PDB file of C-alpha atoms in Angstrom:
ATOM      1  CA  MET Z  18     116.787 267.985 154.037  1.00 59.00           C
ATOM      2  CA  LEU Z  19     113.242 266.650 154.451  1.00 65.00           C
ATOM      3  CA  THR Z  20     111.567 266.703 151.046  1.00 79.00           C
ATOM      4  CA  GLN Z  21     107.830 266.264 150.542  1.00 81.00           C
ATOM      5  CA  GLN Z  22     108.452 262.715 149.315  1.00 82.00           C
ATOM      6  CA  ASN Z  23     110.542 261.831 152.368  1.00 85.00           C
ATOM      7  CA  ARG Z  24     107.970 263.438 154.638  1.00 84.00           C
ATOM      8  CA  GLU Z  25     105.137 261.374 153.208  1.00 85.00           C
ATOM      9  CA  ALA Z  26     107.182 258.172 153.401  1.00 87.00           C
ATOM     10  CA  PHE Z  27     107.960 258.880 157.040  1.00 88.00           C
ATOM     11  CA  LEU Z  28     104.328 259.661 157.917  1.00 88.00           C
ATOM     12  CA  LYS Z  29     103.121 256.536 156.119  1.00 88.00           C
ATOM     13  CA  ASN Z  30     105.373 254.423 158.330  1.00 90.00           C
ATOM     14  CA  VAL Z  31     104.048 256.166 161.439  1.00 88.00           C
ATOM     15  CA  SER Z  32     100.435 255.762 160.299  1.00 88.00           C
ATOM     16  CA  ARG Z  33     100.983 252.081 159.509  1.00 89.00           C
ATOM     17  CA  ALA Z  34     102.469 251.524 162.981  1.00 91.00           C
ATOM     18  CA  LEU Z  35      99.347 253.125 164.465  1.00 87.00           C
ATOM     19  CA  GLY Z  36      97.074 250.808 162.463  1.00 88.00           C
ATOM     20  CA  ARG Z  37      95.987 253.380 159.870  1.00 86.00           C
ATOM     21  CA  GLU Z  38      95.838 252.552 156.171  1.00 84.00           C
ATOM     22  CA  ALA Z  39      96.577 256.104 155.060  1.00 85.00           C
ATOM     23  CA  ILE Z  40      97.948 259.354 156.407  1.00 87.00           C
ATOM     24  CA  PRO Z  41      95.006 261.109 158.095  1.00 83.00           C
ATOM     25  CA  ALA Z  42      94.193 264.658 157.063  1.00 83.00           C
ATOM     26  CA  HIS Z  43      93.176 265.479 160.626  1.00 82.00           C
ATOM     27  CA  VAL Z  44      93.830 263.933 164.022  1.00 78.00           C
ATOM     28  CA  LYS Z  45      91.484 264.655 166.914  1.00 84.00           C
ATOM     29  CA  ALA Z  46      93.221 266.388 169.794  1.00 84.00           C
ATOM     30  CA  PRO Z  47      93.414 264.297 172.985  1.00 78.00           C
ATOM     31  CA  ASP Z  48      91.270 265.232 175.971  1.00 80.00           C
ATOM     32  CA  LEU Z  49      93.578 266.927 178.477  1.00 74.00           C
ATOM     33  CA  SER Z  50      90.815 268.261 180.738  1.00 78.00           C
ATOM     34  CA  LYS Z  51      91.567 265.804 183.556  1.00 76.00           C
ATOM     35  CA  GLY Z  52      95.204 266.874 183.786  1.00 73.00           C
ATOM     36  CA  PRO Z  53      96.772 263.773 185.388  1.00 70.00           C
ATOM     37  CA  GLN Z  54     100.164 265.453 185.198  1.00 74.00           C
ATOM     38  CA  ALA Z  55      98.947 268.046 187.719  1.00 75.00           C
ATOM     39  CA  THR Z  56      97.561 265.566 190.253  1.00 80.00           C
ATOM     40  CA  MET Z  57     100.212 262.827 190.193  1.00 85.00           C
ATOM     41  CA  TYR Z  58     102.097 262.613 193.517  1.00 89.00           C
ATOM     42  CA  GLN Z  59      99.961 265.390 195.002  1.00 86.00           C
ATOM     43  CA  ASP Z  60      99.308 263.313 198.127  1.00 90.00           C
ATOM     44  CA  LEU Z  61     102.987 262.781 198.957  1.00 93.00           C
ATOM     45  CA  SER Z  62     104.389 264.357 202.100  1.00 94.00           C
ATOM     46  CA  GLN Z  63     107.594 266.376 201.922  1.00 94.00           C
ATOM     47  CA  ASP Z  64     109.421 263.435 203.539  1.00 96.00           C
ATOM     48  CA  GLU Z  65     108.161 261.117 200.784  1.00 97.00           C
ATOM     49  CA  VAL Z  66     109.188 263.618 198.115  1.00 96.00           C
ATOM     50  CA  LEU Z  67     112.650 263.742 199.678  1.00 97.00           C
ATOM     51  CA  ASP Z  68     112.883 259.935 199.677  1.00 97.00           C
ATOM     52  CA  MET Z  69     111.967 259.908 195.969  1.00 97.00           C
ATOM     53  CA  PHE Z  70     114.654 262.509 195.316  1.00 97.00           C
ATOM     54  CA  LYS Z  71     117.297 260.484 197.161  1.00 97.00           C
ATOM     55  CA  ASN Z  72     116.346 257.278 195.339  1.00 96.00           C
ATOM     56  CA  GLU Z  73     116.754 259.027 192.004  1.00 94.00           C
ATOM     57  CA  CYS Z  74     120.115 260.397 193.120  1.00 94.00           C
ATOM     58  CA  ASP Z  75     121.234 256.834 193.833  1.00 94.00           C
ATOM     59  CA  ALA Z  76     120.086 255.741 190.377  1.00 90.00           C
ATOM     60  CA  LEU Z  77     122.012 258.593 188.723  1.00 88.00           C
ATOM     61  CA  SER Z  78     125.223 258.115 190.737  1.00 88.00           C
ATOM     62  CA  ILE Z  79     124.772 261.454 192.513  1.00 93.00           C
ATOM     63  CA  ARG Z  80     126.247 261.763 195.989  1.00 95.00           C
ATOM     64  CA  TYR Z  81     124.123 263.582 198.527  1.00 96.00           C
ATOM     65  CA  ARG Z  82     124.482 264.862 202.059  1.00 97.00           C
ATOM     66  CA  GLU Z  83     122.131 266.604 204.437  1.00 97.00           C
ATOM     67  CA  ALA Z  84     122.888 269.768 206.366  1.00 98.00           C
ATOM     68  CA  ASN Z  85     121.240 272.245 208.688  1.00 97.00           C
ATOM     69  CA  PRO Z  86     121.659 276.024 208.501  1.00 97.00           C
ATOM     70  CA  ASP Z  87     124.147 276.003 211.382  1.00 97.00           C
ATOM     71  CA  ASN Z  88     126.499 273.413 209.849  1.00 97.00           C
ATOM     72  CA  LEU Z  89     126.009 273.982 206.108  1.00 98.00           C
ATOM     73  CA  ALA Z  90     129.374 275.721 205.720  1.00 98.00           C
ATOM     74  CA  ASP Z  91     131.167 272.772 207.347  1.00 98.00           C
ATOM     75  CA  VAL Z  92     129.342 270.276 205.107  1.00 98.00           C
ATOM     76  CA  VAL Z  93     130.320 272.305 202.034  1.00 98.00           C
ATOM     77  CA  MET Z  94     133.979 272.174 203.116  1.00 98.00           C
ATOM     78  CA  GLU Z  95     133.730 268.410 203.736  1.00 97.00           C
ATOM     79  CA  SER Z  96     132.258 267.900 200.265  1.00 97.00           C
ATOM     80  CA  ILE Z  97     135.089 269.925 198.732  1.00 97.00           C
ATOM     81  CA  LYS Z  98     137.647 267.698 200.448  1.00 96.00           C
ATOM     82  CA  ASP Z  99     135.731 264.575 199.361  1.00 95.00           C
ATOM     83  CA  TRP Z 100     136.467 265.505 195.753  1.00 96.00           C
ATOM     84  CA  GLY Z 101     140.125 266.311 196.298  1.00 95.00           C
ATOM     85  CA  GLY Z 102     139.974 270.058 196.848  1.00 96.00           C
ATOM     86  CA  GLY Z 103     141.826 272.312 194.423  1.00 96.00           C
ATOM     87  CA  LYS Z 104     140.358 275.394 192.784  1.00 97.00           C
ATOM     88  CA  LEU Z 105     136.666 276.127 193.315  1.00 98.00           C
ATOM     89  CA  VAL Z 106     134.563 278.711 191.498  1.00 97.00           C
ATOM     90  CA  TYR Z 107     131.401 280.013 193.159  1.00 97.00           C
ATOM     91  CA  PRO Z 108     128.674 282.595 192.427  1.00 96.00           C
ATOM     92  CA  GLN Z 109     127.673 285.864 193.991  1.00 95.00           C
ATOM     93  CA  ALA Z 110     124.788 284.589 196.109  1.00 95.00           C
ATOM     94  CA  PRO Z 111     123.219 285.672 199.427  1.00 95.00           C
ATOM     95  CA  GLU Z 112     123.695 282.141 200.811  1.00 97.00           C
ATOM     96  CA  MET Z 113     127.452 282.709 200.916  1.00 97.00           C
ATOM     97  CA  GLU Z 114     127.113 285.214 203.758  1.00 97.00           C
ATOM     98  CA  GLU Z 115     123.840 283.902 205.199  1.00 97.00           C
ATOM     99  CA  PHE Z 116     125.315 280.508 206.120  1.00 98.00           C
ATOM    100  CA  GLY Z 117     128.921 281.555 206.764  1.00 97.00           C
ATOM    101  CA  ILE Z 118     130.307 279.855 203.660  1.00 98.00           C
ATOM    102  CA  GLN Z 119     132.234 282.933 202.559  1.00 98.00           C
ATOM    103  CA  ALA Z 120     134.011 283.106 205.924  1.00 97.00           C
ATOM    104  CA  LYS Z 121     135.040 279.454 205.587  1.00 97.00           C
ATOM    105  CA  PHE Z 122     136.379 280.081 202.097  1.00 98.00           C
ATOM    106  CA  ASP Z 123     138.325 283.147 203.212  1.00 97.00           C
ATOM    107  CA  GLU Z 124     139.864 281.194 206.087  1.00 97.00           C
ATOM    108  CA  ALA Z 125     140.849 278.195 203.935  1.00 97.00           C
ATOM    109  CA  ASP Z 126     141.983 280.061 200.817  1.00 97.00           C
ATOM    110  CA  GLY Z 127     145.588 279.222 199.946  1.00 95.00           C
ATOM    111  CA  LYS Z 128     145.834 276.372 202.458  1.00 95.00           C
ATOM    112  CA  ASP Z 129     145.949 272.623 201.756  1.00 93.00           C
ATOM    113  CA  ASP Z 130     145.907 273.232 197.994  1.00 93.00           C
ATOM    114  CA  LEU Z 131     142.569 275.055 198.208  1.00 97.00           C
ATOM    115  CA  SER Z 132     141.729 278.212 196.289  1.00 97.00           C
ATOM    116  CA  PHE Z 133     138.415 279.995 195.798  1.00 98.00           C
ATOM    117  CA  VAL Z 134     137.400 282.296 192.944  1.00 97.00           C
ATOM    118  CA  GLN Z 135     134.083 284.113 192.765  1.00 97.00           C
ATOM    119  CA  TRP Z 136     132.205 284.709 189.513  1.00 96.00           C
ATOM    120  CA  ASP Z 137     132.520 288.456 189.003  1.00 95.00           C
ATOM    121  CA  PRO Z 138     130.247 290.254 186.501  1.00 92.00           C
ATOM    122  CA  GLU Z 139     132.613 293.223 186.548  1.00 93.00           C
ATOM    123  CA  LYS Z 140     135.294 291.050 184.937  1.00 93.00           C
ATOM    124  CA  SER Z 141     135.238 290.046 181.294  1.00 92.00           C
ATOM    125  CA  ARG Z 142     133.176 287.084 180.136  1.00 90.00           C
ATOM    126  CA  GLU Z 143     136.362 285.371 178.963  1.00 93.00           C
ATOM    127  CA  GLU Z 144     138.060 285.709 182.362  1.00 94.00           C
ATOM    128  CA  ASN Z 145     135.068 284.310 184.249  1.00 94.00           C
ATOM    129  CA  ILE Z 146     134.707 281.371 181.879  1.00 93.00           C
ATOM    130  CA  SER Z 147     138.442 280.700 182.048  1.00 94.00           C
ATOM    131  CA  ASN Z 148     138.254 280.531 185.854  1.00 93.00           C
ATOM    132  CA  ALA Z 149     135.382 278.032 185.675  1.00 93.00           C
ATOM    133  CA  GLU Z 150     137.101 275.993 182.988  1.00 93.00           C
ATOM    134  CA  ASP Z 151     140.265 275.771 185.090  1.00 93.00           C
ATOM    135  CA  ALA Z 152     138.451 274.851 188.323  1.00 95.00           C
ATOM    136  CA  ASN Z 153     138.178 271.392 189.841  1.00 96.00           C
ATOM    137  CA  LEU Z 154     134.931 272.286 191.589  1.00 97.00           C
ATOM    138  CA  GLY Z 155     131.949 274.567 191.134  1.00 97.00           C
ATOM    139  CA  LEU Z 156     129.448 275.520 193.855  1.00 98.00           C
ATOM    140  CA  THR Z 157     125.880 276.556 193.012  1.00 97.00           C
ATOM    141  CA  PHE Z 158     122.581 277.313 194.734  1.00 97.00           C
ATOM    142  CA  PRO Z 159     119.706 276.005 192.554  1.00 96.00           C
ATOM    143  CA  SER Z 160     116.279 277.573 192.932  1.00 95.00           C
ATOM    144  CA  MET Z 161     114.456 274.218 192.864  1.00 96.00           C
ATOM    145  CA  ALA Z 162     114.867 270.489 192.371  1.00 97.00           C
ATOM    146  CA  ILE Z 163     112.626 267.799 190.871  1.00 97.00           C
ATOM    147  CA  ALA Z 164     112.301 264.580 192.881  1.00 97.00           C
ATOM    148  CA  GLU Z 165     111.051 262.337 190.072  1.00 95.00           C
ATOM    149  CA  THR Z 166     114.163 262.862 187.950  1.00 93.00           C
ATOM    150  CA  GLY Z 167     116.778 264.084 190.457  1.00 95.00           C
ATOM    151  CA  THR Z 168     116.978 267.326 188.496  1.00 95.00           C
ATOM    152  CA  LEU Z 169     118.391 270.687 189.600  1.00 96.00           C
ATOM    153  CA  ILE Z 170     116.840 273.903 188.297  1.00 96.00           C
ATOM    154  CA  GLN Z 171     119.618 276.459 188.043  1.00 93.00           C
ATOM    155  CA  PRO Z 172     118.703 280.042 187.068  1.00 92.00           C
ATOM    156  CA  MET Z 173     121.356 282.255 185.533  1.00 90.00           C
ATOM    157  CA  SER Z 174     122.122 285.811 186.669  1.00 88.00           C
ATOM    158  CA  ARG Z 175     124.891 288.394 186.415  1.00 88.00           C
ATOM    159  CA  GLY Z 176     126.445 286.957 189.549  1.00 91.00           C
ATOM    160  CA  SER Z 177     126.131 283.302 188.562  1.00 90.00           C
ATOM    161  CA  GLY Z 178     126.962 282.313 185.011  1.00 90.00           C
ATOM    162  CA  ARG Z 179     126.062 278.847 183.791  1.00 90.00           C
ATOM    163  CA  SER Z 180     129.753 277.946 183.523  1.00 93.00           C
ATOM    164  CA  VAL Z 181     129.974 277.742 187.342  1.00 95.00           C
ATOM    165  CA  GLY Z 182     128.114 274.430 187.387  1.00 92.00           C
ATOM    166  CA  LEU Z 183     128.947 273.160 183.902  1.00 90.00           C
ATOM    167  CA  LEU Z 184     132.686 273.549 183.312  1.00 92.00           C
ATOM    168  CA  PRO Z 185     134.397 272.278 186.506  1.00 94.00           C
ATOM    169  CA  ILE Z 186     134.983 268.529 186.836  1.00 93.00           C
ATOM    170  CA  THR Z 187     132.887 268.424 190.016  1.00 95.00           C
ATOM    171  CA  HIS Z 188     129.627 270.234 190.749  1.00 96.00           C
ATOM    172  CA  ILE Z 189     128.453 270.778 194.349  1.00 97.00           C
ATOM    173  CA  ALA Z 190     124.895 272.107 194.632  1.00 97.00           C
ATOM    174  CA  VAL Z 191     123.123 273.293 197.779  1.00 98.00           C
ATOM    175  CA  VAL Z 192     119.434 272.358 197.465  1.00 97.00           C
ATOM    176  CA  ARG Z 193     116.891 273.695 199.939  1.00 97.00           C
ATOM    177  CA  ARG Z 194     114.632 270.845 201.022  1.00 97.00           C
ATOM    178  CA  SER Z 195     111.565 273.107 200.872  1.00 96.00           C
ATOM    179  CA  THR Z 196     112.156 273.717 197.144  1.00 97.00           C
ATOM    180  CA  ILE Z 197     112.138 270.039 196.087  1.00 97.00           C
ATOM    181  CA  VAL Z 198     108.940 269.398 194.107  1.00 96.00           C
ATOM    182  CA  PRO Z 199     107.618 266.025 192.898  1.00 95.00           C
ATOM    183  CA  ARG Z 200     107.542 266.609 189.132  1.00 94.00           C
ATOM    184  CA  MET Z 201     108.434 269.074 186.395  1.00 93.00           C
ATOM    185  CA  THR Z 202     104.745 270.053 186.345  1.00 92.00           C
ATOM    186  CA  GLN Z 203     105.133 271.821 189.682  1.00 93.00           C
ATOM    187  CA  SER Z 204     108.483 273.378 188.836  1.00 95.00           C
ATOM    188  CA  MET Z 205     107.149 274.851 185.593  1.00 93.00           C
ATOM    189  CA  ALA Z 206     104.133 276.251 187.458  1.00 92.00           C
ATOM    190  CA  LYS Z 207     106.453 277.946 189.968  1.00 94.00           C
ATOM    191  CA  LEU Z 208     108.647 279.373 187.211  1.00 94.00           C
ATOM    192  CA  THR Z 209     105.551 280.640 185.390  1.00 94.00           C
ATOM    193  CA  GLU Z 210     104.340 282.341 188.566  1.00 94.00           C
ATOM    194  CA  GLN Z 211     107.770 283.894 189.095  1.00 92.00           C
ATOM    195  CA  PHE Z 212     107.805 285.261 185.554  1.00 93.00           C
ATOM    196  CA  ARG Z 213     104.309 286.733 185.805  1.00 95.00           C
ATOM    197  CA  GLU Z 214     105.080 288.441 189.118  1.00 94.00           C
ATOM    198  CA  ASP Z 215     108.397 289.972 188.039  1.00 93.00           C
ATOM    199  CA  PRO Z 216     109.183 289.496 184.330  1.00 92.00           C
ATOM    200  CA  ALA Z 217     111.929 292.138 184.348  1.00 91.00           C
ATOM    201  CA  ASN Z 218     114.008 290.137 186.819  1.00 89.00           C
ATOM    202  CA  PHE Z 219     113.288 286.689 185.426  1.00 92.00           C
ATOM    203  CA  PRO Z 220     116.533 284.774 184.712  1.00 90.00           C
ATOM    204  CA  SER Z 221     118.021 285.058 181.233  1.00 87.00           C
ATOM    205  CA  SER Z 222     118.083 281.262 181.134  1.00 90.00           C
ATOM    206  CA  VAL Z 223     117.141 278.363 183.404  1.00 93.00           C
ATOM    207  CA  ILE Z 224     119.206 275.181 183.192  1.00 91.00           C
ATOM    208  CA  HIS Z 225     117.928 271.725 184.142  1.00 93.00           C
ATOM    209  CA  ILE Z 226     120.691 269.412 185.385  1.00 90.00           C
ATOM    210  CA  SER Z 227     119.946 265.715 185.911  1.00 87.00           C
ATOM    211  CA  GLY Z 228     123.037 263.972 187.231  1.00 79.00           C
ATOM    212  CA  PRO Z 229     126.600 263.885 185.923  1.00 75.00           C
ATOM    213  CA  SER Z 230     127.061 264.683 182.249  1.00 66.00           C
ATOM    214  CA  SER Z 231     126.586 261.497 180.235  1.00 67.00           C
ATOM    215  CA  THR Z 232     125.432 260.108 176.917  1.00 65.00           C
ATOM    216  CA  VAL Z 233     124.413 256.724 175.460  1.00 64.00           C
ATOM    217  CA  ASP Z 234     124.404 257.889 171.844  1.00 66.00           C
ATOM    218  CA  ILE Z 235     127.018 255.348 170.724  1.00 67.00           C
ATOM    219  CA  GLU Z 236     125.625 251.790 170.807  1.00 68.00           C
ATOM    220  CA  LEU Z 237     123.787 252.510 174.095  1.00 69.00           C
ATOM    221  CA  VAL Z 238     127.053 252.484 176.050  1.00 66.00           C
ATOM    222  CA  ARG Z 239     126.903 255.079 178.831  1.00 64.00           C
ATOM    223  CA  VAL Z 240     129.832 257.496 178.805  1.00 62.00           C
ATOM    224  CA  VAL Z 241     130.162 259.990 181.676  1.00 62.00           C
ATOM    225  CA  GLY Z 242     131.687 263.453 181.407  1.00 59.00           C
ATOM    226  CA  VAL Z 243     131.033 264.176 177.749  1.00 61.00           C
ATOM    227  CA  HIS Z 244     129.881 267.789 178.029  1.00 64.00           C
ATOM    228  CA  GLY Z 245     129.868 268.685 181.716  1.00 68.00           C
ATOM    229  CA  PRO Z 246     130.858 267.625 185.242  1.00 82.00           C
ATOM    230  CA  ILE Z 247     131.815 264.028 185.933  1.00 87.00           C
ATOM    231  CA  ASN Z 248     131.067 264.249 189.667  1.00 92.00           C
ATOM    232  CA  LEU Z 249     128.023 265.678 191.399  1.00 93.00           C
ATOM    233  CA  THR Z 250     127.121 266.200 195.064  1.00 96.00           C
ATOM    234  CA  TYR Z 251     123.781 267.543 196.275  1.00 97.00           C
ATOM    235  CA  ILE Z 252     123.807 269.084 199.754  1.00 98.00           C
ATOM    236  CA  ILE Z 253     120.198 268.988 200.943  1.00 98.00           C
ATOM    237  CA  LEU Z 254     119.631 271.907 203.294  1.00 98.00           C
ATOM    238  CA  ASN Z 255     116.941 271.185 205.882  1.00 96.00           C
ATOM    239  CA  ASP Z 256     115.532 274.699 205.918  1.00 90.00           C
TER     240      ASP Z 256
END
């Protein structure tokens, strides 16, 4: 518990590090009128944004593939086989029918050790979570991605619980190229606009996923797979 004495001792250390002799009673707010966070990378083309995104994927040990609308379903199936197949959990999403992914799943279900289970809001929460927990793979369709950090922005809905992308060992995410933005500044602006236009249908939560689950809490040694997927593949859809 932070007592007044501990608080003052802490603030004195901070003030001393900043070259102040005493804890100031007031600190002038910084001038944010120029807004550099809003203008950084604004001159990049979409190709340059994509290159930044790929470079960050490489740095985070994220596999990525590219696909077109006519071969997306095949690329999804190839990515599933890359990670050893097994049980896959997937959301209720329009992309499943739009790009023929559902038909591929129906055709392959029960063959070559493949099985496919859809997140079903009509089932109990426990059953859906159990299916995700028991799955080797999870397939999602993020609403956006951030190039600077290789981050997915995954909204939650009745047809797509957060467990789909968080509990399986491997996460496969289909990212539309047109939705990749340079920085979090742009993604937050888009989410704000979405909320203002239709607050009733705004997601109950929005998850930011930056690479495989990892931590360096213990002596700065990176450990992967602490509280989420170990493997991650982004399928970049050239839409």
